[in-house]
Amino acid sequence: SIEALQAQYENSVTLRDSSLDAFARAMSELAASSKAPVSTARVVPITPVAASAGATADTAVADAVVTYDIADQVKCTDCKTCYQDLPELFEKTRIVVDGESKDVARLIPGALGKVKVTPELKSRIARVIANCDSEIIQ
């Protein structure tokens, strides 16, 4: 029945969320106990597929439709703007910040190779840039 399937689905979601929480706690404990140096930040440009072929890193950043500095991810307030309006580029994820688990948005790995920049996409990107609460998407 539909009710049984819905209950099974909700149970699966609950189990997944609790597993993610346990994983985040474990990663938080590991990060807190680690003496590993923090890596340097890098800018991830979102460029049109055609423009990225043969372009240098500097050209790619200069020609980018939008840039997202991975170091700014800790500033994300999870306002949901980017991954709701640009689900082909961004997704919700969980990171550890100062030993605490935090929901943030991130650029989907491999999304740059799949996106085709259209006027409609540029319009949505402009809206996301304007509405990003943390102002980390530019």
One Martini backbone bead per residue (centre of mass of N, CA, C, O) as a GRO file, in nm:
protein
  138
    1SER     BB    1   0.102   0.032   0.009
    2ILE     BB    2   0.140   0.365   0.037
    3GLU     BB    3   0.186   0.379   0.342
    4ALA     BB    4   0.416   0.169   0.354
    5LEU     BB    5   0.608   0.315   0.160
    6GLN     BB    6   0.623   0.578   0.317
    7ALA     BB    7   0.733   0.455   0.579
    8GLN     BB    8   0.987   0.335   0.451
    9TYR     BB    9   1.101   0.599   0.349
   10GLU     BB   10   1.114   0.752   0.621
   11ASN     BB   11   1.302   0.547   0.751
   12SER     BB   12   1.537   0.581   0.552
   13VAL     BB   13   1.584   0.880   0.607
   14THR     BB   14   1.641   0.856   0.908
   15LEU     BB   15   1.882   0.661   0.882
   16ARG     BB   16   2.054   0.843   0.704
   17ASP     BB   17   2.070   1.087   0.895
   18SER     BB   18   2.199   0.930   1.133
   19SER     BB   19   2.448   0.843   0.974
   20LEU     BB   20   2.549   1.126   0.905
   21ASP     BB   21   2.580   1.219   1.197
   22ALA     BB   22   2.785   1.003   1.280
   23PHE     BB   23   2.993   1.076   1.069
   24ALA     BB   24   3.031   1.373   1.151
   25ARG     BB   25   3.127   1.314   1.437
   26ALA     BB   26   3.374   1.148   1.358
   27MET     BB   27   3.507   1.370   1.186
   28SER     BB   28   3.523   1.577   1.412
   29GLU     BB   29   3.705   1.413   1.600
   30LEU     BB   30   3.932   1.378   1.397
   31ALA     BB   31   3.987   1.680   1.344
   32ALA     BB   32   4.042   1.758   1.644
   33SER     BB   33   4.293   1.541   1.670
   34SER     BB   34   4.434   1.672   1.444
   35LYS     BB   35   4.757   1.807   1.300
   36ALA     BB   36   4.670   1.894   1.036
   37PRO     BB   37   4.687   2.095   0.784
   38VAL     BB   38   4.545   2.346   0.625
   39SER     BB   39   4.429   2.406   0.336
   40THR     BB   40   4.416   2.578   0.059
   41ALA     BB   41   4.254   2.786  -0.129
   42ARG     BB   42   4.005   2.771  -0.401
   43VAL     BB   43   3.892   2.856  -0.712
   44VAL     BB   44   3.567   2.785  -0.860
   45PRO     BB   45   3.484   2.789  -1.179
   46ILE     BB   46   3.200   2.873  -1.381
   47THR     BB   47   3.195   2.754  -1.706
   48PRO     BB   48   3.168   2.726  -2.014
   49VAL     BB   49   3.237   2.454  -2.192
   50ALA     BB   50   3.367   2.591  -2.445
   51ALA     BB   51   3.566   2.783  -2.276
   52SER     BB   52   3.739   2.552  -2.123
   53ALA     BB   53   3.881   2.482  -2.375
   54GLY     BB   54   4.217   2.572  -2.347
   55ALA     BB   55   4.212   2.715  -2.083
   56THR     BB   56   4.327   2.889  -1.846
   57ALA     BB   57   4.291   2.958  -1.524
   58ASP     BB   58   4.273   3.267  -1.558
   59THR     BB   59   4.066   3.263  -1.788
   60ALA     BB   60   3.847   3.104  -1.641
   61VAL     BB   61   3.799   3.315  -1.419
   62ALA     BB   62   3.742   3.559  -1.609
   63ASP     BB   63   3.500   3.380  -1.772
   64ALA     BB   64   3.318   3.338  -1.551
   65VAL     BB   65   2.995   3.320  -1.442
   66VAL     BB   66   3.096   3.190  -1.164
   67THR     BB   67   3.218   3.200  -0.827
   68TYR     BB   68   3.372   2.956  -0.583
   69ASP     BB   69   3.501   2.960  -0.266
   70ILE     BB   70   3.580   2.699  -0.067
   71ALA     BB   71   3.665   2.869   0.190
   72ASP     BB   72   3.361   2.997   0.219
   73GLN     BB   73   3.183   2.756   0.317
   74VAL     BB   74   3.182   2.830   0.629
   75LYS     BB   75   2.980   3.088   0.567
   76CYS     BB   76   2.746   2.928   0.521
   77THR     BB   77   2.375   2.944   0.590
   78ASP     BB   78   2.172   2.770   0.438
   79CYS     BB   79   1.950   2.928   0.236
   80LYS     BB   80   1.910   2.748  -0.049
   81THR     BB   81   1.944   2.909  -0.314
   82CYS     BB   82   2.144   2.747  -0.496
   83TYR     BB   83   2.016   2.444  -0.481
   84GLN     BB   84   1.728   2.541  -0.578
   85ASP     BB   85   1.809   2.723  -0.843
   86LEU     BB   86   2.095   2.524  -0.893
   87PRO     BB   87   2.092   2.188  -0.912
   88GLU     BB   88   2.324   2.151  -1.140
   89LEU     BB   89   2.559   2.285  -0.930
   90PHE     BB   90   2.416   2.247  -0.645
   91GLU     BB   91   2.451   2.123  -0.297
   92LYS     BB   92   2.387   1.963  -0.016
   93THR     BB   93   2.595   1.959   0.282
   94ARG     BB   94   2.842   1.833   0.517
   95ILE     BB   95   3.039   1.988   0.769
   96VAL     BB   96   3.333   2.072   0.959
   97VAL     BB   97   3.319   2.326   1.224
   98ASP     BB   98   3.481   2.345   1.499
   99GLY     BB   99   3.361   2.039   1.558
  100GLU     BB  100   3.101   2.099   1.382
  101SER     BB  101   2.814   2.033   1.231
  102LYS     BB  102   2.732   2.154   0.887
  103ASP     BB  103   2.518   2.302   0.672
  104VAL     BB  104   2.585   2.322   0.315
  105ALA     BB  105   2.702   2.435   0.019
  106ARG     BB  106   2.792   2.290  -0.309
  107LEU     BB  107   2.976   2.200  -0.562
  108ILE     BB  108   2.931   1.979  -0.799
  109PRO     BB  109   3.093   1.724  -0.898
  110GLY     BB  110   3.120   1.773  -1.253
  111ALA     BB  111   2.928   2.014  -1.340
  112LEU     BB  112   3.105   2.172  -1.543
  113GLY     BB  113   3.085   1.940  -1.775
  114LYS     BB  114   2.744   1.969  -1.800
  115VAL     BB  115   2.712   2.262  -1.853
  116LYS     BB  116   2.488   2.492  -2.023
  117VAL     BB  117   2.506   2.811  -2.123
  118THR     BB  118   2.233   3.020  -2.079
  119PRO     BB  119   2.028   3.279  -2.037
  120GLU     BB  120   1.867   3.138  -1.812
  121LEU     BB  121   2.110   3.057  -1.638
  122LYS     BB  122   2.227   3.341  -1.600
  123SER     BB  123   1.977   3.446  -1.451
  124ARG     BB  124   1.992   3.247  -1.211
  125ILE     BB  125   2.276   3.323  -1.122
  126ALA     BB  126   2.219   3.621  -1.061
  127ARG     BB  127   2.007   3.558  -0.842
  128VAL     BB  128   2.194   3.397  -0.654
  129ILE     BB  129   2.402   3.615  -0.606
  130ALA     BB  130   2.194   3.825  -0.487
  131ASN     BB  131   2.071   3.594  -0.258
  132CYS     BB  132   2.322   3.537  -0.104
  133ASP     BB  133   2.367   3.566   0.229
  134SER     BB  134   2.702   3.534   0.230
  135GLU     BB  135   2.842   3.623  -0.038
  136ILE     BB  136   3.010   3.357  -0.194
  137ILE     BB  137   2.873   3.411  -0.464
  138GLN     BB  138   3.013   3.555  -0.789
   0.00000   0.00000   0.00000
